[in-house]
Coordinates of C-alpha atoms in Angstrom, one line a residue:
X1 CA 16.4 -11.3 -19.8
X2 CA 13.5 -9.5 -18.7
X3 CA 11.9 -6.3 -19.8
X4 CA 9.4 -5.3 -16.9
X5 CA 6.9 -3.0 -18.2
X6 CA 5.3 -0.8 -15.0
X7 CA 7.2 1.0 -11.9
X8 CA 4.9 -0.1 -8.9
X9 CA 5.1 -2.3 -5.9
X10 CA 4.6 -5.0 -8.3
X11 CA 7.0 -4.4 -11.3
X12 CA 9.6 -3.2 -8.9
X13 CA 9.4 -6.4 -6.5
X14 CA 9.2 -8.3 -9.8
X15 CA 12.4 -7.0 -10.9
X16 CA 14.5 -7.0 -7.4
X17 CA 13.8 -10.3 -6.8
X18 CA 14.6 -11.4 -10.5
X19 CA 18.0 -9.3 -10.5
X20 CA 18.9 -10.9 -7.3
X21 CA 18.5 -14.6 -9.1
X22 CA 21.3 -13.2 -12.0
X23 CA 18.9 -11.8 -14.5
X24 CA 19.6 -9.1 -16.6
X25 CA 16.6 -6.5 -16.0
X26 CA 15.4 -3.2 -17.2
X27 CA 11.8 -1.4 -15.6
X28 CA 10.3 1.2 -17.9
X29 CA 7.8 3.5 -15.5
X30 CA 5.8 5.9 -17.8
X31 CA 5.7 8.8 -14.6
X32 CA 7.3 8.4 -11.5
X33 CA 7.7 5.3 -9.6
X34 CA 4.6 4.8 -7.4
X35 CA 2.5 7.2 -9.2
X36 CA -0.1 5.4 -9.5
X37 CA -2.2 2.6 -7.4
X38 CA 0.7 2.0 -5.4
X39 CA 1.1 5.3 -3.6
X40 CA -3.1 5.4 -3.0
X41 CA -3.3 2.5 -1.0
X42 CA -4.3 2.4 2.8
X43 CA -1.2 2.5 4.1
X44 CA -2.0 -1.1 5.5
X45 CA 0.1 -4.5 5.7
X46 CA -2.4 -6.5 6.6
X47 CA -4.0 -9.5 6.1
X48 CA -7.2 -8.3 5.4
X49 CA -10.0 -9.5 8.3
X50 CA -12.9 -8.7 6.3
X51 CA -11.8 -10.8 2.9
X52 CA -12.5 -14.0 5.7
X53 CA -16.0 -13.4 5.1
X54 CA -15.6 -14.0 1.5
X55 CA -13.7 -17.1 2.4
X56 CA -10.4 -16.4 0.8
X57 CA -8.4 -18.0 3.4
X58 CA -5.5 -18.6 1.0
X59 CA -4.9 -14.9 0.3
X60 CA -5.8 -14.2 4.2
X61 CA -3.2 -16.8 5.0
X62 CA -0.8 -15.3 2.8
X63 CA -0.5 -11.9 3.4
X64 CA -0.4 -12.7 7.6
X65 CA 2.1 -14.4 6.7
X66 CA 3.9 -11.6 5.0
X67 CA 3.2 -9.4 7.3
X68 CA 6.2 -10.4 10.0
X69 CA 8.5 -11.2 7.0
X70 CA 8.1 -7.9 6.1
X71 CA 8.0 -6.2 8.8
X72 CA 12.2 -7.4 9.9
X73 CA 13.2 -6.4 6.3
X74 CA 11.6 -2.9 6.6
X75 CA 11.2 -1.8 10.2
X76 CA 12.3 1.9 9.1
X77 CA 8.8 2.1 6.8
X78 CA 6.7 -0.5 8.2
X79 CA 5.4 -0.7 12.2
X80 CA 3.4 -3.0 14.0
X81 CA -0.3 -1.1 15.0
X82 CA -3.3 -2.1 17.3
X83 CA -7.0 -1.9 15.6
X84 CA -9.8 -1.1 17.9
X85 CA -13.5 -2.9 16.7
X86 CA -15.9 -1.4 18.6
X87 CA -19.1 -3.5 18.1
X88 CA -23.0 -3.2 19.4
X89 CA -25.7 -5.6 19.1
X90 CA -27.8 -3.9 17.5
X91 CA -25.8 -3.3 14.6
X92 CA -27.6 -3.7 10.9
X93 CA -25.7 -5.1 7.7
X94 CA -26.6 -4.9 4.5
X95 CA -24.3 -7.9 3.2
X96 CA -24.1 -10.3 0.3
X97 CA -21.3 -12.2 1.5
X98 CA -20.8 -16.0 1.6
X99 CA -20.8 -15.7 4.8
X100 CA -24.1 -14.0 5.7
X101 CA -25.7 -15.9 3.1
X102 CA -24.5 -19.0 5.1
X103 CA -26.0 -17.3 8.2
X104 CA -29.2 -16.7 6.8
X105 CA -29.5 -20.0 5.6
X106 CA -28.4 -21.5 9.1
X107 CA -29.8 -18.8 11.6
X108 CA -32.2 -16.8 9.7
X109 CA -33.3 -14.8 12.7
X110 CA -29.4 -13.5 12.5
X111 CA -30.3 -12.0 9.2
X112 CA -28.5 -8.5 9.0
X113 CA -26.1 -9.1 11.6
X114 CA -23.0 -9.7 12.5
X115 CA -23.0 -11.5 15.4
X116 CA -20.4 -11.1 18.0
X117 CA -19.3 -14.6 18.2
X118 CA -18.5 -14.4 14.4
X119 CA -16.4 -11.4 14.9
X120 CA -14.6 -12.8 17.4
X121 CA -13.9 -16.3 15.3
X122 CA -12.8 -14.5 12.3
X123 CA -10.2 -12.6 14.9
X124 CA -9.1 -16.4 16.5
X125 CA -8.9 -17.1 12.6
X126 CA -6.6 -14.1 12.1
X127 CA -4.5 -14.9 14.9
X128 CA -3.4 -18.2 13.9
X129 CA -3.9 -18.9 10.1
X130 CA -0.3 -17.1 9.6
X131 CA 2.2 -18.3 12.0
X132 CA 2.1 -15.0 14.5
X133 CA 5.4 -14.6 16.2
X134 CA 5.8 -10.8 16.6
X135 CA 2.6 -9.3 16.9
X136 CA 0.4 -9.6 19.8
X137 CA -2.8 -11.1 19.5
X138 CA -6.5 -10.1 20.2
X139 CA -7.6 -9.0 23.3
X140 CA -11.3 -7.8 24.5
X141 CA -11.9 -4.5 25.4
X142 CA -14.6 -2.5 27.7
X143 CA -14.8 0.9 26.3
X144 CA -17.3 2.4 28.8
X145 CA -14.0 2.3 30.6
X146 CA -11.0 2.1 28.4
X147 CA -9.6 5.3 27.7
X148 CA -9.8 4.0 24.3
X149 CA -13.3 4.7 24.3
X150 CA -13.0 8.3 24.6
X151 CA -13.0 9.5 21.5
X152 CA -15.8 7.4 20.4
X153 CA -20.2 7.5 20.7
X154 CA -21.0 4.9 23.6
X155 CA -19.9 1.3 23.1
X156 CA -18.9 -0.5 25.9
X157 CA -17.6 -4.4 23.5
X158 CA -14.7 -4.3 21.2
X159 CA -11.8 -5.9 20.1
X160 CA -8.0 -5.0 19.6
X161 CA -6.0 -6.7 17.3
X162 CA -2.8 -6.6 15.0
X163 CA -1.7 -5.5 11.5
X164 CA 0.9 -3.4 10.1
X165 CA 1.7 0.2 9.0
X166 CA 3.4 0.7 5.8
X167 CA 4.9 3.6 4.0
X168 CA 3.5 2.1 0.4
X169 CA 5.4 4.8 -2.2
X170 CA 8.6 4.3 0.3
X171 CA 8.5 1.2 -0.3
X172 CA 8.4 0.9 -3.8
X173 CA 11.1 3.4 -4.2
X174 CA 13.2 1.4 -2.0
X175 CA 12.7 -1.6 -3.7
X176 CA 13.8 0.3 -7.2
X177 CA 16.8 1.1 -5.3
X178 CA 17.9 -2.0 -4.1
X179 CA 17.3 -3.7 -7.9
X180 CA 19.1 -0.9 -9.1
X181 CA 22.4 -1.6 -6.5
X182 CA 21.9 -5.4 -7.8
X183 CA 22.3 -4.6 -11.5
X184 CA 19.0 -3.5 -13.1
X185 CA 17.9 -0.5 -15.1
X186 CA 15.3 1.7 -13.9
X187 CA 13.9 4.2 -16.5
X188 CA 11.3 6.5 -14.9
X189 CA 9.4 9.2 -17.2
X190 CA 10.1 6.1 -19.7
X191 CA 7.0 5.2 -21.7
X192 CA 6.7 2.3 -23.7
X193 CA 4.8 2.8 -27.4
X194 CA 5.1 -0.5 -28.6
X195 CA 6.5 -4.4 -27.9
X196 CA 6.0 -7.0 -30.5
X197 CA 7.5 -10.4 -30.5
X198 CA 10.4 -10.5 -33.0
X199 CA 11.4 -14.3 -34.0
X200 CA 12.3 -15.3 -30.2
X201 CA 12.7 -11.8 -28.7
X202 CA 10.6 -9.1 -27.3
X203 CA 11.5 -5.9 -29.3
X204 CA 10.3 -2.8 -27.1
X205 CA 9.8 0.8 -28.0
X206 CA 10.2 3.3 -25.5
X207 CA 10.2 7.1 -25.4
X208 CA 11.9 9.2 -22.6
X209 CA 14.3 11.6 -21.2
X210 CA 16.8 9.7 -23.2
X211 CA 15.2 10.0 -26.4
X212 CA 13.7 6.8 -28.4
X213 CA 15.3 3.4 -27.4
X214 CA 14.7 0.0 -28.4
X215 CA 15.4 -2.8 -26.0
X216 CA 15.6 -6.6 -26.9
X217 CA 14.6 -9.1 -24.2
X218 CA 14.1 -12.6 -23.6
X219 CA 10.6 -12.5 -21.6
X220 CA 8.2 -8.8 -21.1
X221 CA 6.4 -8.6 -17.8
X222 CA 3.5 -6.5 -17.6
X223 CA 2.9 -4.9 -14.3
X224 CA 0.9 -2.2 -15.5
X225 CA -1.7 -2.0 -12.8
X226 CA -4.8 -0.4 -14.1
X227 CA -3.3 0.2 -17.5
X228 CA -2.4 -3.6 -17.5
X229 CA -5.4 -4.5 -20.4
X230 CA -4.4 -1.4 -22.3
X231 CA -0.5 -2.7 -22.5
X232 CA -1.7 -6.4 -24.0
X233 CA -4.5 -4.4 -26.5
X234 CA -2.8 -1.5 -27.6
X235 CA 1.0 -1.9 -26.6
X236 CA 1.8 -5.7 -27.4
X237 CA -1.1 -5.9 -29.7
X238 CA -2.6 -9.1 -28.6
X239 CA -6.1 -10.4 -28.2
X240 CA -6.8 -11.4 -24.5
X241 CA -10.2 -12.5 -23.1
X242 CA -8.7 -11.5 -19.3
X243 CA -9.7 -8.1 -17.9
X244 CA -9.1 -6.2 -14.7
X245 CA -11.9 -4.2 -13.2
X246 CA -11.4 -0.7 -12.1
X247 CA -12.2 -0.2 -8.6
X248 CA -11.6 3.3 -6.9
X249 CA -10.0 3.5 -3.5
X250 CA -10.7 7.3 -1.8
X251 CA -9.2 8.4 1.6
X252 CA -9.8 11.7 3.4
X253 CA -6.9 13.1 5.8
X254 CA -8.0 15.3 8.6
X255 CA -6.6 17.1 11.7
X256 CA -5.7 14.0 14.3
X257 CA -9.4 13.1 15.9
X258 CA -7.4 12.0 19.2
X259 CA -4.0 11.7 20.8
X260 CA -3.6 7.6 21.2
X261 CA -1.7 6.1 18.0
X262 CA -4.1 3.2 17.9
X263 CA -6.2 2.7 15.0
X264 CA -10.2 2.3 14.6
X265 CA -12.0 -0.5 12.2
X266 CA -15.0 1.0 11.8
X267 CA -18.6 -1.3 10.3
X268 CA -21.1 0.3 8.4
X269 CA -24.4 -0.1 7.7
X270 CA -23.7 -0.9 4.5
X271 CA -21.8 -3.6 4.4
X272 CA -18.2 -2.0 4.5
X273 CA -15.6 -0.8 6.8
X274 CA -13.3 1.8 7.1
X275 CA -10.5 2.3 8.7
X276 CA -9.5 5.7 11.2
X277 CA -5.8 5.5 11.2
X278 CA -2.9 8.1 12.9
X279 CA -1.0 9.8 9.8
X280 CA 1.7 11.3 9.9
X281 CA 1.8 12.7 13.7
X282 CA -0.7 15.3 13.1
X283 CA -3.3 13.5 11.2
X284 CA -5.8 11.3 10.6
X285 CA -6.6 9.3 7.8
X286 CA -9.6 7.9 6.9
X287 CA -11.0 5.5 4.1
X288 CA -11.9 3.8 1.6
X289 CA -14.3 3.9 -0.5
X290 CA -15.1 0.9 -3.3
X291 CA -16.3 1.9 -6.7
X292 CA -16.6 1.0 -10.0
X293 CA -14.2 3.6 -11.9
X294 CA -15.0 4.4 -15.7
X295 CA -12.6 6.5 -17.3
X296 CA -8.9 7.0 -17.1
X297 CA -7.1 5.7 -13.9
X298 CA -5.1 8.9 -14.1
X299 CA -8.1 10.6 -13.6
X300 CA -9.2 9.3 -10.4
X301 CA -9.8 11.5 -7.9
X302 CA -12.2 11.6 -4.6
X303 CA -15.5 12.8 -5.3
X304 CA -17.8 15.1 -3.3
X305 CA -19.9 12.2 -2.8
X306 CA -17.1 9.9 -1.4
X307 CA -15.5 12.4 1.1
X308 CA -19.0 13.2 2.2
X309 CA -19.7 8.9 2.3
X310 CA -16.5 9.4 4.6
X311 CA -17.0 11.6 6.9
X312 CA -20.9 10.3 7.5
X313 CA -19.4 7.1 7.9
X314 CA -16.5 8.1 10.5
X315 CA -19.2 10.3 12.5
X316 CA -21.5 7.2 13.0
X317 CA -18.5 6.1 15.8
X318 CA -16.7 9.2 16.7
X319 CA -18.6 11.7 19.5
X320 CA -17.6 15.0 17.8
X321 CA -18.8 14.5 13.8
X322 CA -16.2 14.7 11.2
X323 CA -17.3 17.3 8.2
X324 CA -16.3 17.8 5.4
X325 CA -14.4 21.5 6.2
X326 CA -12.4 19.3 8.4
X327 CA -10.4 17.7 5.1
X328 CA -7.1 19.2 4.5
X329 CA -6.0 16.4 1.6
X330 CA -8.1 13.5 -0.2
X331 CA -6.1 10.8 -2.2
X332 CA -7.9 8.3 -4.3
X333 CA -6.3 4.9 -6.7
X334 CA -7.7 2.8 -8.7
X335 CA -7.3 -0.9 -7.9
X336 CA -6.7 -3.1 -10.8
X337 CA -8.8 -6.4 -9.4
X338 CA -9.0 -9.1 -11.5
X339 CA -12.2 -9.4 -12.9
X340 CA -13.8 -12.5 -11.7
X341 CA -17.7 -11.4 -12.8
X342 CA -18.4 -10.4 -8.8
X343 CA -21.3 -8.4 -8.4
X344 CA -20.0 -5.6 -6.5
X345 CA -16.9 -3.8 -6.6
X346 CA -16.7 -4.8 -2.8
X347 CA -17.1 -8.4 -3.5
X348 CA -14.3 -8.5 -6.2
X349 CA -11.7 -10.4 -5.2
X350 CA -8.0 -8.9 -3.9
X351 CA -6.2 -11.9 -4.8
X352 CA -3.6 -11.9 -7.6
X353 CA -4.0 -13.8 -11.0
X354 CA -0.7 -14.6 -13.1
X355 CA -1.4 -15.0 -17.0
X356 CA 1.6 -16.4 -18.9
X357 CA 1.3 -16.1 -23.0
X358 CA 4.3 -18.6 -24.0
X359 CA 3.2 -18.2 -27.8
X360 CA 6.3 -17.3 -28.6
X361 CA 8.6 -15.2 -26.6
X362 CA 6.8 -15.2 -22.9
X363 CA 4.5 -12.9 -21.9
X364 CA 3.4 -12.6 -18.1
X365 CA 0.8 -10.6 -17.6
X366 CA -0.1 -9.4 -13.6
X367 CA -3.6 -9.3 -12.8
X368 CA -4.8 -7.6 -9.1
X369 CA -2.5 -8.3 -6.1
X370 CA -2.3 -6.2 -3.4
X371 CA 1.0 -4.7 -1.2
X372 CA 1.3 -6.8 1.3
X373 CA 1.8 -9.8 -0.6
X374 CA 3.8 -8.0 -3.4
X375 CA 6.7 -10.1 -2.2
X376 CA 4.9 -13.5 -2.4
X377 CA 3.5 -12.3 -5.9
X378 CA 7.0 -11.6 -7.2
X379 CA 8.1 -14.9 -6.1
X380 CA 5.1 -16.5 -8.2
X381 CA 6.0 -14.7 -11.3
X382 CA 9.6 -15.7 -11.4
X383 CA 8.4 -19.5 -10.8
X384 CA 6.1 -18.7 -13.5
X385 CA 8.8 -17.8 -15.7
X386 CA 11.6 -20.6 -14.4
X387 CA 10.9 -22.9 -17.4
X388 CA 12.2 -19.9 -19.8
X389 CA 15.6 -19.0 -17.2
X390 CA 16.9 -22.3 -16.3
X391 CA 20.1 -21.0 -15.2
X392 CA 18.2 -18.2 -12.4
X393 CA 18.7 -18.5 -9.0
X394 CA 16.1 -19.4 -5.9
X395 CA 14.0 -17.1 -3.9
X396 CA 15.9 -15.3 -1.7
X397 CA 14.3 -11.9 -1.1
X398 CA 12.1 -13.0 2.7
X399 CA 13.5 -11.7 5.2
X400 CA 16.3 -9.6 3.1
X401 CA 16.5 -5.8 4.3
X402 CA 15.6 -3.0 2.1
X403 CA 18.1 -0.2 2.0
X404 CA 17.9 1.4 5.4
X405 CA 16.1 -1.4 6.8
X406 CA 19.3 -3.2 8.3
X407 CA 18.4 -2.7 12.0
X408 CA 15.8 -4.5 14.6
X409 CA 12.0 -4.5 14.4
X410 CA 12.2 -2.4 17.8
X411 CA 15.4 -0.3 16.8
X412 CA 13.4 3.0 15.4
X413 CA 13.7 4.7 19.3
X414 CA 17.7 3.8 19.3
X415 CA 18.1 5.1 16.0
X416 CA 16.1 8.2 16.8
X417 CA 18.6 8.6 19.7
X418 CA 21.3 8.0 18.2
X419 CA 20.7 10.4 15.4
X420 CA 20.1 13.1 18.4
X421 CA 22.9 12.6 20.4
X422 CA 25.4 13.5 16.8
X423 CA 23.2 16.3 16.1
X424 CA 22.1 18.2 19.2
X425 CA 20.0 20.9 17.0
X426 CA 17.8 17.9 15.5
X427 CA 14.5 18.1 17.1
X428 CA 12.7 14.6 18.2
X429 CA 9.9 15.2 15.9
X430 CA 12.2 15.8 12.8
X431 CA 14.7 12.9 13.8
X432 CA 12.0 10.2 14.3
X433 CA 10.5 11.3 10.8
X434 CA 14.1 11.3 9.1
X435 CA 14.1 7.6 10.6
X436 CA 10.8 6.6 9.0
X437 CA 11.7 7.8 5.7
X438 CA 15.2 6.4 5.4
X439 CA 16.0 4.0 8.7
X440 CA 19.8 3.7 9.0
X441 CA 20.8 5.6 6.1
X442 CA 19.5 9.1 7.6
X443 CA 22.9 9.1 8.9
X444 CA 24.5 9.6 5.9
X445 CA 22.6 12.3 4.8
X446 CA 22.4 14.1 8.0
X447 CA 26.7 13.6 7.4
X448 CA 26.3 16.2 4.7
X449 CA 26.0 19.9 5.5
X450 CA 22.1 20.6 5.3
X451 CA 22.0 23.1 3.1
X452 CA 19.1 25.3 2.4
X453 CA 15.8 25.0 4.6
X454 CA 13.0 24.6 2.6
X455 CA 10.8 24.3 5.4
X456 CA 8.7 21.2 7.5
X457 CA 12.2 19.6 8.5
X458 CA 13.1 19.2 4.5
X459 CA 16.9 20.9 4.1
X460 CA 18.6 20.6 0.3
X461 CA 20.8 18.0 1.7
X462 CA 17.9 15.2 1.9
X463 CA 16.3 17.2 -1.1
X464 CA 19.6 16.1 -3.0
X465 CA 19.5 12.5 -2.0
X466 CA 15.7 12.2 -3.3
X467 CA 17.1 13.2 -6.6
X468 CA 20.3 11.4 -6.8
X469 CA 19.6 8.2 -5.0
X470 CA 16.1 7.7 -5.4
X471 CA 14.6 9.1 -9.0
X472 CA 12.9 12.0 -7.7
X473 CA 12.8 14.7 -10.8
X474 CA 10.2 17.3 -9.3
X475 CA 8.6 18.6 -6.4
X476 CA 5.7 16.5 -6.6
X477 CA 8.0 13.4 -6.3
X478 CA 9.2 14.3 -2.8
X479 CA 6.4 16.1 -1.2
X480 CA 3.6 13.6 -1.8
X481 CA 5.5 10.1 -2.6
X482 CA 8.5 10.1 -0.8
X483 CA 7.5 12.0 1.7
X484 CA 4.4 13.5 3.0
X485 CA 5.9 16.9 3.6
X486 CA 3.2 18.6 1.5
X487 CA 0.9 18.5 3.9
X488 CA 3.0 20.7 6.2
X489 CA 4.2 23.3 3.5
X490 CA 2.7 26.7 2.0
X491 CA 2.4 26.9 -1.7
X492 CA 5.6 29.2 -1.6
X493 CA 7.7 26.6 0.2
X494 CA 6.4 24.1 -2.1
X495 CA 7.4 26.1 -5.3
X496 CA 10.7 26.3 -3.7
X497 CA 11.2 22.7 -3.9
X498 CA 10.0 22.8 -8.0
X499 CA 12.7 25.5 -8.5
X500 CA 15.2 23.6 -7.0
X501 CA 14.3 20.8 -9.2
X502 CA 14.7 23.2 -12.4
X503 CA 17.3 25.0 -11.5

């Protein structure tokens, strides 16, 4: 029925949810699931308090939404956090917003500023637009005497709030899996050369592992991220006046900056924010950046320019500066926004467009999005697509657990306990990570004898499900997408990993 071109949060909710309504389904990923945009993302489910001031309360409204249905069907990879705000009057923005142009028209003496009684509205706003049942909500803050202050230059206002962690390449890996369980076909290291209508069929190329193969389906979805234009022009070979624009996300990852695991939204001068987030119990992470990106968006990659932009930012709030000898990893994607003619990459919107070509055998094309509405997006497509599969089912992925996922929001500490108790020699640290990565099903692998220790808490029993349960072909694969390992392993412990693989 469908032919799913693209193997990221989008194609892969695309095709879970679809299998799940009784169609037939096949994802073709040219690398490996996640490789791209979806693995380079902030980490964040959130509803984005900064897109307020653009006025897209729909997408806002949306994604806080999302944010607690995801959050029961995930609580292995997703967790609630607090953001800290500091703020100071005196404060300068350079900002082109809607909403400072309405300030200048209505207060022109605010010019510049943010005031604090707007901050705190948009936060009442992000409270209540999305039905908040599990998270707490804002509360004000003195940090001239929160210990939460500690870290930072003098401020003495801020705000906490609530939004969401998410493991982003875990996720889509986990929703591959559970399409897979449900009946579809997932072909990584699967590229498509060419799909052309063929009476009432999509006839697809592909070249892989497997050789080539052609496939025959009903309707081709093209979830190709930033190579989505490239698919309609040189794959499918259609004309399309519909662009995306290339927008480059970079993060920096440095030694943890303090002990407390809440987060810091950070305001610049310039208009944007950044965020200073716990990663990965040792770390910090920091970003991102927004640019234009010309080129390839396998070619992204954080520039001198943006780590430094980073770490000037960062050491604007934090008492000791962050340099640029600090960074142990940089990351950077390429957001595929759709292009709505804004006159900053900032500005462009996050939202999600939805292009159906019905000339013929359908064509839906997915334009922007972002993860934590990848649920809501899949939804839309397969309503989009209804007309063409009367005989689908309903929506019925909210609220349905990911494999792993089939315990309570607040389970992780049981489970970590649990997991202890039936293997005295499991440290805490390597039990609550084995927890994070795979939620219920850790048991099962830890049921297995480990096997060899490749080091960081990785043994060739988990190395063994990666490749047999979740598509991992190469070290790469599990040390930087389905786990973060890399940043804890040598060179020789992660060549171990690669001769594994080959061997």
């Amino acid at each position: 029925d469908l032919f799913i071109l693209g193997g990221g949060i989008n194609g892969c909710g695309i095709a879970r949810d679809a299998v799940g309504r009784g169609l037939s389904v096949t994802v073709a990923e040219k690398g490996d699931l996640a490789q791209g945009t979806s693995s380079a993302s902030t980490k964040l489910f959130h509803g984005g308090l900064r897109y307020l001031e653009f006025f897209e309360f729909r997408l806002v409204r949306e994604a806080l939404e999302e944010r607690e249905t995801l959050l029961r069907a995930m609580p292995h990879i997703s967790w609630p956090m607090r953001f800290v705000l500091p703020y100071s009057p005196e404060m300068r923005f350079e900002s082109d917003t809607p909403t400072s142009r309405l300030l200048g028209r209505v207060m022109p003496w605010m010019r510049g500023r943010r005031p604090a009684w707007l901050i705190r509205l948009g936060l009442f706003l992000y409270d209540n637009l999305g039905g908040r049942k599990i998270l707490p909500g804002t509360r004000r803050l003195d940090l001239s005497r929160d210990p939460l202050g500690q870290p930072l230059k003098p401020f003495s206002l801020a705000w906490e709030y609530s939004d969401c962690w998410v493991q982003d390449a875990r996720l889509v890996v986990l929703n591959a899996r559970d399409a897979e369980r449900r009946g579809a076909r997932i072909l990584t290291r699967t590229r498509v050369t060419e799909a052309r209508r063929v009476d009432d069929l999509w006839q697809v190329t592909t070249q892989g592992p497997q050789g080539t193969q052609l496939h025959l389906a009903r309707a081709l979805v093209n979830a190709g991220g930033p190579w989505v234009q490239d698919v309609i022009r040189n794959v499918a070979h259609l004309d399309s006046r519909e662009g995306v624009r290339l927008v480059r996300g970079s993060h920096i990852v440095v030694p943890k900056l303090y002990d407390h695991d809440r987060c810091y939204f950070f305001q610049g001068t310039d208009g944007r924010i950044i965020f200073a987030i716990p990663y990965e119990q040792d770390f910090t992470l920091i970003g991102t950046t927004d640019m234009d990106h010309d080129g390839p968006p396998e070619a992204a990659r954080c520039s001198d320019a943006e780590r430094d932009y980073l770490c000037r930012f960062a050491s604007q709030y934090f008492a000791q500066p962050v340099t640029a000898d600090q960074v142990v990893w940089t990351y950077s994607g390429v957001r595929p926004l759709y292009n709505d003619g804004a006159s900053s990459a900032t500005a462009a919107t996050r939202d999600y467009v939805l292009s159906l070509d019905a000339a013929g055998a359908p064509l839906l094309n997915v334009f922007g999005g972002k993860i934590t509405t990848y649920r809501r997006l899949a939804e839309s497509a397969l309503a989009k697509l209804a007309p063409h599969f009367p005989k689908a089912g309903a929506a019925w992925t909210a609220g349905v657990a990911l494999p792993g996922g089939d315990f309570p929001v607040d389970g992780v500490g049981a489970l970590v306990d649990d997991l202890r108790a039936r293997h005295p020699r499991l440290s805490a640290r390597d039990a609550l990570r084995l927890v994070r990565t795979h939620g219920t099903e850790a048991a099962l692998i830890l049921s297995d004898p480990p096997g060899h220790d490749f080091g960081a808490g990785l043994t060739e029993a988990e190395l063994r499900w990666f490749a047999t349960r979740e598509f991992a072909t190469c070290a790469e694969d599990v040390l930087w997408r389905r786990t973060k390992l890399g940043l804890r392993m040598d060179g020789a412990q992660q060549q171990a990993v690669q001769d594994w693989f080959e061997a």
